[in-house]
């Protein structure tokens, strides 16, 4: 009797304890302490004042100049410049003659080149978007000799025209579950892991972003809740915050612009966001600091092979010389292996190698539009998973404005595709569907619009060559051309790791510890080469600017340089600890406050020091490089970029010694580029004088309806008029203000 009675008492106690333990475990997992990137103290503390009260600014390592990088490329094929010979032979000259050779001082021999011993690179990477720059950084941090050449600029193609998300992909997870597709599941799991690495290695350029999923029917709540919780679970320790449900009132409080009718509530989950082109530039510059030879505006004109038919180099030409009115110099680069990482232009390089190959890229156009920041909360995005045609559309805060997109349609490959009015209208129509009816989203609200070409790929070895590869694809041609194509921004690091692994095996390379690694952090206290043992370490290689970054760094910048608060925040979020250098390069304003930093556009926090920094430290060679990819002004507001163009050209001309003809070339090229950013067609022939006089801001009646953000000036109100009703000579007789 006693055992039965005790069991009756113990069983409920056991169930209660188990339920409490399970509930406590779930609560702890949901609300456990998280390590938020950027919220912790910087690895390197901000500079301070030393003995005697003198300020000790950080001293960061410099990358080689573009000219020095080009000389290194030529040296791979055994070409040495005359100046190099002078430096190399000066010791022997003094030993033999005890004096100086007047023949080479100031003479033409310094400019001549001669043949020498070849010093081939281990790898030559063609293309410096996210994929090419990621491969370069991986290879350089494994101790390999790497060269990267880019026809345009770092991230000038797809890599600067993304949705700005660093995400695992909730829609891929939904497909994986419903279609029982392991490959989709694997893709999500990999992307979630890479998302964490992304935010850890570049906390200044990336951030966690809550994204709202509106719910219209009550039965959708448990469905979406379960989906977001599975997303959280898959992220595991790579996650940051757990998803949560919002009632209708809480959803409207968090996102006041939402339509009230038909709204049941909302779910909020977390993903990452980033500044894509600045991330791309930072990857390329970090690779350069670790010893990679990185050159933009250098076009590959042909591939070179040895006697056995294997690739051993490429012919290139310097496009900057053409812009300067000179004949573009062509020269060869020698390398043991060549990697094709040209995104949408993958097939053009593959056909340089073999004209008979089948094309593997299926280009898809993704259009995005930029709207004013008042259309979305500053720290909350939104996803519409079921648009009118079944696609997904994002509506996200970005750089003080709002980005909306994307479309997905087959397209032709062009360098600067233009967003069509049909795609723009579709995006605006979808936006109106979930915003409050009193918010009228107009075509004139579109500050910029662009089209990015996503390089979807087919596997040439697959049985069904028409089916597209969901992730990236790595292939090797008979002559040894290694191609990496497809993929997405979030997984760039994984793509680089797999490509370099394949290259090491294919070309029989010998990675090893990095010797003479730079102090990327700018201090002797951090040894950035400590973990670089010849294996892939890019999951913990901090990018340039990350070491000294913290969310409060902008305060130090304001206190020392006297820059405006929004400018200081922008500089630290875009350059990390390199914001010290950018601010130091900014001109005094001759005002009490701000003390430094002359804005290149009154509407945005971009300043003159960024232009100088871009030229001196980031290889910016054109005004488009600065307006589109060093600052993001062209992507944020095409008209504002046009109005800032005279200032940018003048600043760059002073740095690069441009003559009047080169300045004219820059003007025409940049205005044409801005057409692909949504600039009105009537502005394509504007002159510098038109912009400086203000005439470039004028529209005809048709374009005013398309591009103006406000109505024409209204009639004055009664309370504003000092003239008796009915007697105002400048107001029509039938106007309401005369009645």
XYZ file of C-alpha atoms in Angstrom:
739
model
C 0.000 0.000 0.000
C 2.843 2.342 0.960
C 4.759 1.872 -2.351
C 1.586 2.621 -4.332
C 0.947 5.756 -2.326
C 4.521 6.981 -2.737
C 4.349 6.393 -6.502
C 1.207 8.513 -6.645
C 3.103 11.311 -4.924
C 6.364 10.951 -6.846
C 4.870 10.737 -10.337
C 3.272 14.240 -10.337
C 6.388 15.596 -8.694
C 8.538 14.053 -11.427
C 6.335 15.421 -14.215
C 6.264 18.863 -12.606
C 10.044 18.882 -12.195
C 10.609 17.690 -15.776
C 8.230 20.328 -17.168
C 9.896 23.049 -15.092
C 13.362 21.916 -16.245
C 12.262 21.817 -19.885
C 10.585 25.213 -19.643
C 13.590 26.664 -17.861
C 15.898 25.265 -20.526
C 13.817 26.810 -23.305
C 13.716 30.168 -21.504
C 17.469 30.110 -20.899
C 18.154 29.172 -24.523
C 15.885 31.990 -25.712
C 17.210 34.666 -23.370
C 20.759 33.493 -22.712
C 23.539 36.126 -22.763
C 24.754 36.775 -26.301
C 28.013 38.177 -27.570
C 26.823 40.978 -29.848
C 29.490 41.957 -32.420
C 30.618 45.541 -31.912
C 29.184 45.849 -28.404
C 32.285 44.621 -26.624
C 35.389 46.676 -25.910
C 37.661 47.120 -28.942
C 40.661 44.814 -29.289
C 42.761 47.959 -29.561
C 41.704 50.847 -27.269
C 41.282 54.305 -28.813
C 44.371 56.532 -28.856
C 44.936 58.881 -25.959
C 47.272 61.554 -24.684
C 50.826 60.613 -23.732
C 53.449 62.327 -21.660
C 53.348 66.086 -21.883
C 49.726 66.029 -23.002
C 50.532 65.238 -26.646
C 47.965 63.227 -28.576
C 49.285 59.926 -29.955
C 47.302 59.094 -33.119
C 47.245 55.476 -34.317
C 49.865 54.519 -36.908
C 48.404 52.121 -39.422
C 50.422 50.225 -42.052
C 50.185 51.534 -45.611
C 49.400 49.505 -48.704
C 51.702 49.867 -51.695
C 50.787 52.484 -54.256
C 49.032 51.405 -57.436
C 52.216 52.095 -59.424
C 54.245 49.859 -57.098
C 51.653 47.110 -57.441
C 51.833 47.301 -61.241
C 55.641 47.037 -61.082
C 55.225 43.887 -59.000
C 52.908 42.440 -61.657
C 55.471 43.130 -64.388
C 58.225 41.572 -62.289
C 56.334 38.257 -62.357
C 57.101 38.060 -66.094
C 60.742 39.131 -65.622
C 60.272 42.820 -66.461
C 62.126 45.310 -64.282
C 61.811 49.076 -64.411
C 64.788 51.361 -64.828
C 64.309 52.992 -61.439
C 64.478 49.561 -59.859
C 67.791 48.881 -61.620
C 69.155 52.172 -60.374
C 68.270 51.267 -56.786
C 69.568 47.721 -57.150
C 72.893 48.686 -58.694
C 73.754 51.806 -56.761
C 75.906 49.962 -54.217
C 78.072 48.317 -56.879
C 78.321 51.609 -58.716
C 79.843 53.374 -55.738
C 82.170 50.447 -55.019
C 83.589 50.349 -58.538
C 83.940 54.044 -59.325
C 83.700 55.750 -55.960
C 81.338 58.231 -57.515
C 78.027 58.572 -59.269
C 76.867 57.630 -62.780
C 75.457 60.773 -64.377
C 73.969 58.738 -67.222
C 71.035 57.450 -65.185
C 70.322 60.460 -62.987
C 67.408 62.343 -64.497
C 67.774 60.491 -67.786
C 65.308 58.354 -69.735
C 66.912 55.101 -68.624
C 64.932 55.354 -65.371
C 61.739 54.835 -67.345
C 62.956 51.978 -69.521
C 62.310 48.326 -68.770
C 64.423 45.262 -69.320
C 64.074 41.500 -69.095
C 65.042 39.745 -65.877
C 64.341 36.529 -64.035
C 60.639 35.611 -63.881
C 59.012 35.628 -60.453
C 55.611 34.035 -61.138
C 52.775 34.314 -58.667
C 51.246 31.229 -57.122
C 47.796 32.478 -58.130
C 46.434 35.140 -60.479
C 42.801 35.957 -59.662
C 40.711 37.665 -62.336
C 37.911 39.692 -60.791
C 37.806 41.498 -57.469
C 34.203 41.366 -56.387
C 33.229 39.604 -53.168
C 34.353 36.224 -54.543
C 37.695 37.335 -55.992
C 38.620 39.495 -52.999
C 37.627 36.713 -50.604
C 39.808 34.219 -52.491
C 42.705 36.691 -52.474
C 42.514 37.233 -48.708
C 42.313 33.501 -48.044
C 45.298 32.709 -50.266
C 47.405 35.615 -48.964
C 46.823 34.592 -45.342
C 48.016 31.078 -46.216
C 51.375 32.460 -47.274
C 50.798 32.203 -51.043
C 51.946 34.827 -53.579
C 48.734 36.260 -54.985
C 47.795 38.803 -57.647
C 44.297 40.176 -58.256
C 43.296 42.197 -61.308
C 39.943 43.894 -61.849
C 38.739 45.494 -65.092
C 36.633 48.085 -63.308
C 36.699 48.649 -59.540
C 36.395 46.465 -56.453
C 32.749 45.418 -56.223
C 31.728 47.421 -59.281
C 29.388 44.677 -60.482
C 26.969 42.506 -58.535
C 28.837 42.844 -55.237
C 27.816 46.487 -54.756
C 24.229 45.966 -55.929
C 22.946 43.419 -53.413
C 20.000 43.616 -51.011
C 22.573 44.456 -48.277
C 21.578 41.394 -46.215
C 23.830 38.815 -44.576
C 21.331 36.024 -44.143
C 20.765 32.306 -43.995
C 17.563 32.551 -46.005
C 14.208 31.844 -44.334
C 12.631 31.068 -47.710
C 15.316 28.431 -48.418
C 14.521 26.866 -45.046
C 10.812 26.712 -45.911
C 11.643 24.944 -49.181
C 14.014 22.558 -47.406
C 11.274 21.502 -44.989
C 8.372 21.193 -47.422
C 10.381 19.604 -50.215
C 12.550 17.498 -47.857
C 15.543 18.929 -49.695
C 18.786 18.257 -47.850
C 20.791 20.528 -50.166
C 18.553 23.487 -49.283
C 18.950 22.654 -45.581
C 22.716 22.424 -45.981
C 22.761 25.790 -47.752
C 20.859 27.463 -44.885
C 23.049 25.860 -42.223
C 26.235 26.939 -44.002
C 24.955 30.491 -44.516
C 24.003 30.844 -40.838
C 27.512 29.823 -39.799
C 29.085 32.215 -42.287
C 26.770 34.993 -41.114
C 28.386 34.873 -37.671
C 31.932 34.902 -39.118
C 30.907 37.846 -41.291
C 29.769 39.953 -38.353
C 32.743 38.962 -36.184
C 35.455 39.869 -38.695
C 33.895 43.183 -39.798
C 31.696 44.490 -36.945
C 31.955 48.069 -38.222
C 30.522 47.197 -41.631
C 27.808 44.772 -40.532
C 25.040 44.676 -37.965
C 22.181 42.567 -36.667
C 18.825 43.684 -38.015
C 15.371 42.657 -36.716
C 13.048 41.871 -39.639
C 9.279 41.889 -39.257
C 7.032 39.299 -40.885
C 3.422 40.664 -40.920
C 0.671 38.134 -40.150
C -2.802 38.599 -41.614
C -4.595 35.397 -40.497
C -4.570 33.866 -37.019
C -3.578 30.442 -38.348
C -0.420 31.907 -39.915
C 0.924 32.778 -36.466
C 1.821 29.210 -35.363
C 3.128 28.398 -38.862
C 5.500 31.383 -39.025
C 6.383 31.029 -35.329
C 7.486 27.442 -35.879
C 9.486 28.441 -38.962
C 11.361 31.248 -37.234
C 12.069 29.051 -34.196
C 13.582 26.382 -36.458
C 15.670 29.185 -38.021
C 16.828 30.200 -34.530
C 17.598 26.588 -33.638
C 19.683 26.019 -36.781
C 21.667 29.188 -36.040
C 22.515 27.814 -32.574
C 25.454 29.653 -31.091
C 25.740 31.602 -34.356
C 22.430 33.320 -33.560
C 22.064 36.608 -31.756
C 18.484 37.032 -30.573
C 15.488 34.739 -30.613
C 12.497 35.487 -32.788
C 9.371 36.745 -31.039
C 5.679 37.448 -31.647
C 4.109 40.913 -31.611
C 0.420 41.627 -31.171
C -1.240 43.992 -33.634
C -0.778 47.029 -31.383
C 2.873 46.195 -30.681
C 3.541 45.584 -34.379
C 2.088 48.981 -35.290
C 4.100 50.616 -32.523
C 7.314 49.068 -33.881
C 6.419 49.726 -37.553
C 3.877 52.617 -37.643
C 3.797 52.663 -41.440
C 2.062 49.247 -41.616
C -1.494 48.897 -42.872
C -3.856 48.316 -39.925
C -6.678 46.599 -41.803
C -6.302 42.846 -41.888
C -3.269 42.818 -39.603
C -3.391 40.121 -36.908
C 0.136 40.592 -35.558
C 3.741 40.042 -36.603
C 6.754 37.853 -35.997
C 10.216 39.365 -35.721
C 13.387 37.390 -36.469
C 17.024 38.479 -36.760
C 19.384 38.509 -39.716
C 22.455 40.518 -40.665
C 22.845 43.634 -42.808
C 25.985 45.231 -44.209
C 27.519 47.911 -46.391
C 28.371 45.693 -49.355
C 30.815 47.734 -51.443
C 32.717 49.039 -48.410
C 32.994 45.440 -47.258
C 34.367 44.531 -50.691
C 36.931 47.340 -50.636
C 37.996 46.324 -47.115
C 38.509 42.724 -48.238
C 40.717 43.853 -51.132
C 42.720 46.278 -48.966
C 43.199 43.699 -46.208
C 44.481 41.214 -48.798
C 46.884 43.917 -50.035
C 48.166 44.467 -46.489
C 48.865 40.737 -46.209
C 50.988 40.871 -49.347
C 48.589 40.345 -52.252
C 49.155 42.469 -55.365
C 45.776 44.119 -55.925
C 45.151 46.373 -58.957
C 41.853 47.766 -60.226
C 41.081 49.229 -63.671
C 43.386 46.620 -65.236
C 41.702 44.623 -67.992
C 42.610 41.079 -68.989
C 42.873 41.025 -72.792
C 43.995 37.422 -73.196
C 45.186 34.272 -71.446
C 48.630 32.788 -72.095
C 49.622 29.118 -72.239
C 52.866 27.178 -72.195
C 54.031 24.652 -74.791
C 51.910 21.897 -73.225
C 48.722 23.945 -73.475
C 48.491 24.746 -69.773
C 47.708 28.280 -68.639
C 50.664 30.164 -67.200
C 49.642 33.809 -67.325
C 47.546 36.600 -68.793
C 47.913 39.760 -70.859
C 46.531 42.910 -69.260
C 46.252 46.603 -70.062
C 45.981 49.641 -67.801
C 42.684 51.438 -68.468
C 43.650 54.430 -66.324
C 46.214 55.431 -68.950
C 43.448 55.501 -71.565
C 41.429 57.863 -69.370
C 44.519 60.071 -69.148
C 44.617 60.310 -72.937
C 47.555 57.939 -73.375
C 47.848 54.607 -75.118
C 47.039 51.807 -72.686
C 50.150 49.828 -71.848
C 49.873 46.055 -72.250
C 52.059 43.580 -70.370
C 52.082 39.978 -69.180
C 51.580 38.504 -65.720
C 52.983 35.061 -64.936
C 51.315 32.698 -62.452
C 51.276 28.985 -61.649
C 47.478 29.001 -61.534
C 44.687 31.267 -62.782
C 41.328 31.665 -61.038
C 38.271 33.076 -62.804
C 36.070 34.959 -60.309
C 34.297 37.402 -62.607
C 30.681 36.814 -61.579
C 28.275 37.530 -64.468
C 31.258 37.783 -66.847
C 32.476 34.268 -66.010
C 31.786 32.884 -69.480
C 33.743 35.617 -71.260
C 36.918 34.533 -69.423
C 36.112 30.846 -69.979
C 35.806 31.532 -73.714
C 39.211 33.272 -73.696
C 40.524 29.911 -72.548
C 38.381 27.746 -74.853
C 35.964 29.175 -77.433
C 34.021 25.902 -77.610
C 32.857 25.720 -73.965
C 29.159 25.876 -73.158
C 28.011 28.878 -71.166
C 27.233 28.158 -67.519
C 25.916 31.541 -66.323
C 22.178 32.220 -66.368
C 22.067 35.954 -65.544
C 19.178 37.174 -63.438
C 18.327 40.843 -62.890
C 17.536 42.067 -59.397
C 16.172 45.622 -59.223
C 16.256 47.663 -56.008
C 14.890 51.108 -55.270
C 15.918 53.593 -52.591
C 13.219 55.575 -50.794
C 13.460 58.263 -48.105
C 14.198 57.007 -44.603
C 10.764 57.994 -43.275
C 9.195 54.971 -44.971
C 10.717 52.544 -42.460
C 11.838 52.583 -38.826
C 15.558 53.172 -38.348
C 16.149 49.730 -36.822
C 13.472 47.430 -38.197
C 13.154 45.791 -41.593
C 10.200 44.015 -43.159
C 9.766 41.008 -45.420
C 6.755 40.243 -47.590
C 7.035 36.495 -48.261
C 4.109 36.300 -50.672
C 3.956 39.073 -53.230
C 1.405 39.192 -56.042
C 3.542 36.877 -58.181
C 4.906 34.700 -55.358
C 8.307 36.339 -55.007
C 9.794 37.690 -51.787
C 10.356 41.395 -51.280
C 12.428 43.090 -48.555
C 11.870 46.563 -47.152
C 14.899 47.572 -45.078
C 16.522 50.609 -43.453
C 19.944 51.281 -44.972
C 22.338 54.202 -44.553
C 19.555 56.505 -43.373
C 17.277 55.691 -46.326
C 15.011 52.729 -47.129
C 15.883 50.008 -49.627
C 13.186 47.906 -51.299
C 13.619 44.935 -53.601
C 14.225 42.704 -55.318
C 12.905 41.512 -58.644
C 14.163 38.345 -60.300
C 14.050 38.123 -64.093
C 16.252 36.809 -66.869
C 18.437 39.499 -68.427
C 21.346 40.199 -70.733
C 24.802 40.877 -69.312
C 25.883 44.513 -69.483
C 28.401 46.440 -67.340
C 25.883 48.931 -65.894
C 22.320 47.660 -66.407
C 19.489 50.151 -65.966
C 16.468 49.459 -63.771
C 13.364 49.454 -65.956
C 10.261 51.493 -65.155
C 8.181 48.286 -65.178
C 10.279 46.732 -62.393
C 10.285 49.975 -60.384
C 6.489 50.242 -60.692
C 6.074 46.616 -59.556
C 8.153 47.196 -56.420
C 6.237 50.379 -55.567
C 2.928 48.602 -56.131
C 3.911 45.793 -53.745
C 5.039 48.321 -51.126
C 1.688 50.138 -51.259
C -0.003 46.815 -50.496
C 1.323 46.577 -46.948
C 1.728 50.253 -46.005
C -1.079 52.343 -44.505
C -3.450 53.755 -47.172
C -2.735 57.343 -46.111
C 0.935 56.820 -47.043
C 1.109 57.453 -50.771
C 4.334 55.993 -52.167
C 5.045 57.939 -55.356
C 7.467 57.442 -58.213
C 9.022 60.747 -57.188
C 9.995 59.213 -53.839
C 12.530 56.978 -55.602
C 15.891 58.589 -54.887
C 17.885 55.919 -56.714
C 17.186 52.680 -58.543
C 19.601 50.100 -59.863
C 19.756 46.628 -61.341
C 22.267 44.032 -60.199
C 22.991 40.913 -62.216
C 23.025 37.753 -60.135
C 25.180 35.058 -61.797
C 23.106 31.899 -61.366
C 25.040 28.919 -62.742
C 24.461 25.558 -64.377
C 26.744 22.618 -63.685
C 28.221 21.568 -67.076
C 28.796 18.037 -65.697
C 25.214 17.544 -64.515
C 22.837 15.299 -66.452
C 20.282 18.082 -66.666
C 22.384 21.031 -67.767
C 19.354 23.348 -67.654
C 18.948 23.031 -63.869
C 20.592 25.774 -61.834
C 23.009 25.223 -58.982
C 21.554 26.601 -55.743
C 24.941 27.447 -54.246
C 28.321 28.149 -55.863
C 30.127 26.050 -58.462
C 33.843 25.312 -58.817
C 35.045 23.892 -62.135
C 38.412 23.296 -63.831
C 39.082 23.433 -67.583
C 41.477 21.159 -69.475
C 44.084 23.907 -69.612
C 43.838 24.517 -65.854
C 41.490 27.517 -65.571
C 39.849 27.296 -62.156
C 36.413 28.953 -62.124
C 34.350 29.845 -59.049
C 30.876 31.150 -59.892
C 27.471 31.577 -58.295
C 26.935 31.769 -54.555
C 25.934 34.829 -52.555
C 27.520 37.542 -50.417
C 26.922 35.721 -47.128
C 28.998 32.717 -48.156
C 31.883 34.564 -49.861
C 34.358 33.328 -47.218
C 33.354 29.673 -47.621
C 33.625 30.033 -51.400
C 37.129 31.460 -51.013
C 38.203 28.636 -48.710
C 36.958 25.904 -51.046
C 38.495 27.588 -54.104
C 41.928 27.963 -52.494
C 41.778 24.345 -51.245
C 41.134 23.224 -54.825
C 43.854 25.514 -56.205
C 46.469 24.134 -53.803
C 45.754 20.593 -54.976
C 45.400 21.475 -58.665
C 48.526 23.629 -58.970
C 50.577 21.768 -56.332
C 51.145 24.886 -54.237
C 52.853 24.992 -50.848
C 51.057 27.190 -48.306
C 52.832 28.090 -45.093
C 52.977 30.547 -42.193
C 52.836 34.223 -43.118
C 56.205 35.856 -42.576
C 56.575 39.607 -42.030
C 52.825 40.048 -41.515
C 51.761 43.678 -41.091
C 50.383 45.015 -37.839
C 46.947 45.573 -39.321
C 45.693 46.860 -35.983
C 48.251 49.677 -35.971
C 49.769 48.543 -32.672
C 52.518 46.194 -31.550
C 50.219 44.675 -28.915
C 48.284 42.555 -31.429
C 50.062 39.966 -33.582
C 47.731 39.429 -36.537
C 49.940 36.631 -37.892
C 49.828 34.530 -34.717
C 47.202 32.138 -36.089
C 48.336 32.167 -39.737
C 49.911 28.707 -39.965
C 49.225 27.958 -43.634
C 45.671 26.683 -43.147
C 42.482 28.652 -43.780
C 42.015 31.179 -40.984
C 39.722 33.730 -42.616
C 36.974 32.955 -40.096
C 39.064 34.872 -37.558
C 41.102 37.299 -39.691
C 39.777 40.719 -38.753
C 39.403 43.085 -41.670
C 41.062 46.459 -41.880
C 39.268 48.806 -39.468
C 37.846 46.138 -37.146
C 40.488 46.028 -34.406
C 39.835 49.407 -32.807
C 36.117 49.646 -33.563
C 33.431 49.937 -30.914
C 29.930 51.390 -30.908
C 31.198 54.362 -28.887
C 34.262 55.140 -31.014
C 32.422 58.022 -32.680
C 32.473 59.925 -29.362
C 36.290 59.884 -29.318
C 36.267 61.166 -32.893
C 33.971 64.073 -32.026
C 36.023 65.016 -28.975
C 39.332 65.078 -30.830
C 38.461 66.355 -34.309
C 35.268 68.299 -33.681
C 33.274 66.596 -36.439
C 29.468 66.527 -36.442
C 27.767 63.660 -34.635
C 26.164 62.080 -37.705
C 29.446 62.419 -39.591
C 31.372 60.760 -36.752
C 28.884 57.871 -36.612
C 29.100 57.434 -40.365
C 32.912 57.446 -40.369
C 33.258 54.838 -37.620
C 30.549 52.630 -39.160
C 32.177 52.807 -42.606
C 35.898 52.785 -41.773
C 36.131 51.409 -38.228
C 39.340 52.527 -36.551
C 40.540 53.984 -39.894
C 38.072 56.793 -39.216
C 40.973 58.467 -37.362
C 42.867 58.717 -40.643
C 39.813 59.886 -42.603
C 39.049 62.622 -40.089
C 42.696 63.740 -40.082
C 42.524 64.125 -43.879
C 39.438 66.341 -43.642
C 39.790 70.072 -44.162
C 39.051 72.641 -41.439
C 35.638 74.267 -41.871
C 36.702 77.690 -40.496
C 33.643 77.497 -38.222
C 33.269 77.204 -34.472
C 31.576 73.825 -35.047
C 32.062 71.521 -36.801
C 35.794 72.081 -36.733
C 36.636 69.564 -39.477
C 34.842 67.826 -42.294
C 33.386 69.679 -45.285
C 30.361 67.796 -46.619
C 30.329 66.880 -50.296
C 26.506 66.788 -50.108
C 24.413 68.797 -47.670
C 21.940 65.892 -47.403
C 24.364 63.155 -46.311
C 27.308 62.788 -43.876
C 29.971 62.185 -46.548
C 32.950 64.554 -46.203
C 36.010 65.678 -48.142
C 38.422 63.553 -46.105
C 36.785 60.408 -47.487
C 37.702 61.404 -51.032
C 41.351 61.942 -50.077
C 41.410 58.685 -48.111
C 39.867 56.783 -51.037
C 42.605 58.001 -53.391
C 45.548 57.578 -51.023
C 44.574 54.372 -49.229
C 41.927 52.559 -51.309
C 43.080 52.860 -54.948
C 40.139 55.047 -56.064
C 40.921 56.131 -59.629
C 37.646 57.624 -60.874
C 34.855 59.784 -59.511
C 32.504 56.796 -59.828
C 34.817 54.791 -57.554
C 34.284 57.435 -54.873
C 30.606 58.269 -55.352
C 29.411 54.682 -55.745
C 31.757 52.393 -53.818
C 33.894 54.369 -51.316
C 30.991 56.571 -50.242
C 27.517 55.274 -51.182
C 26.058 58.558 -52.378
C 25.243 57.346 -55.910
C 23.282 54.424 -54.458
C 21.457 56.607 -51.942
C 20.500 59.561 -54.125
C 21.406 59.886 -57.804
C 20.549 63.591 -58.009
C 22.590 64.384 -54.880
C 25.516 62.465 -56.403
C 25.267 64.617 -59.535
C 25.288 67.777 -57.429
C 28.335 66.548 -55.478
C 30.245 65.620 -58.646
C 32.073 68.970 -59.152
C 33.443 68.826 -55.608
C 34.563 65.208 -55.938
C 36.292 65.806 -59.273
C 38.161 68.829 -57.900
C 39.320 66.927 -54.795
C 40.498 63.950 -56.874
C 42.157 66.197 -59.449
C 44.248 67.772 -56.698
C 45.309 64.314 -55.468
C 45.922 62.639 -58.837
C 47.118 65.699 -60.807
C 44.370 65.516 -63.420
C 44.399 67.992 -66.283
C 41.290 69.649 -67.724
C 40.758 66.923 -70.338
C 40.770 64.176 -67.702
C 38.276 66.157 -65.636
C 35.978 66.347 -68.675
C 36.277 62.571 -69.156
C 35.362 62.033 -65.512
C 32.337 64.285 -65.819
C 30.927 62.485 -68.869
C 31.665 58.975 -67.549
C 30.139 59.679 -64.148
C 26.950 61.233 -65.502
C 26.505 58.199 -67.756
C 27.010 55.905 -64.769
C 24.430 57.833 -62.740
C 21.904 56.969 -65.443
C 22.174 53.373 -64.202
C 21.482 54.657 -60.683
C 18.157 56.198 -61.659
C 19.174 59.705 -62.731
C 16.533 61.357 -64.920
C 17.213 61.081 -68.647
C 17.041 64.840 -69.123
C 20.081 65.155 -66.851
C 22.385 63.039 -69.032
C 23.594 66.062 -70.970
C 23.967 68.504 -68.080
C 27.198 70.423 -67.799
C 29.178 71.338 -64.741
C 27.921 74.906 -65.115
C 24.314 73.631 -65.030
C 24.960 71.867 -61.732
C 26.847 74.702 -60.095
C 24.195 77.241 -61.113
C 21.326 75.069 -59.825
C 19.730 74.569 -63.249
C 20.308 70.795 -63.004
C 17.618 70.605 -60.306
C 14.902 71.782 -62.712
C 12.489 69.319 -64.379
C 9.994 69.590 -67.190
C 6.353 68.818 -66.369
C 6.568 65.130 -67.336
C 9.714 64.432 -65.347
C 8.489 66.523 -62.412
C 5.664 64.012 -61.961
C 8.161 61.157 -62.094
C 11.054 62.483 -60.045
C 9.807 65.293 -57.796
C 9.292 64.279 -54.155
C 6.659 66.936 -53.509
C 3.786 68.723 -55.224
C 4.069 72.157 -56.745
C 3.949 75.008 -54.243
C 0.404 75.298 -52.984
C -1.624 78.500 -52.956
C -1.051 80.548 -49.816
C -3.402 79.910 -46.907
C -5.755 82.642 -45.722
C -3.797 83.097 -42.545
C -0.623 83.698 -44.572
C -2.033 86.442 -46.799
C -1.803 90.095 -45.813
C -4.029 91.148 -48.734
C -7.780 91.319 -48.518
C -9.629 88.244 -49.931
C -10.288 88.566 -53.641
C -7.611 91.211 -54.194
C -4.386 89.182 -54.391
C -2.975 89.897 -57.879
C -0.740 86.785 -57.976
C -3.450 84.283 -57.019
C -6.102 83.103 -59.444
C -9.631 84.468 -58.957
C -10.992 81.002 -58.293
C -8.356 80.045 -55.762
C -9.591 78.885 -52.316
C -7.428 81.538 -50.707
C -9.505 84.261 -52.414
C -12.802 82.960 -51.003
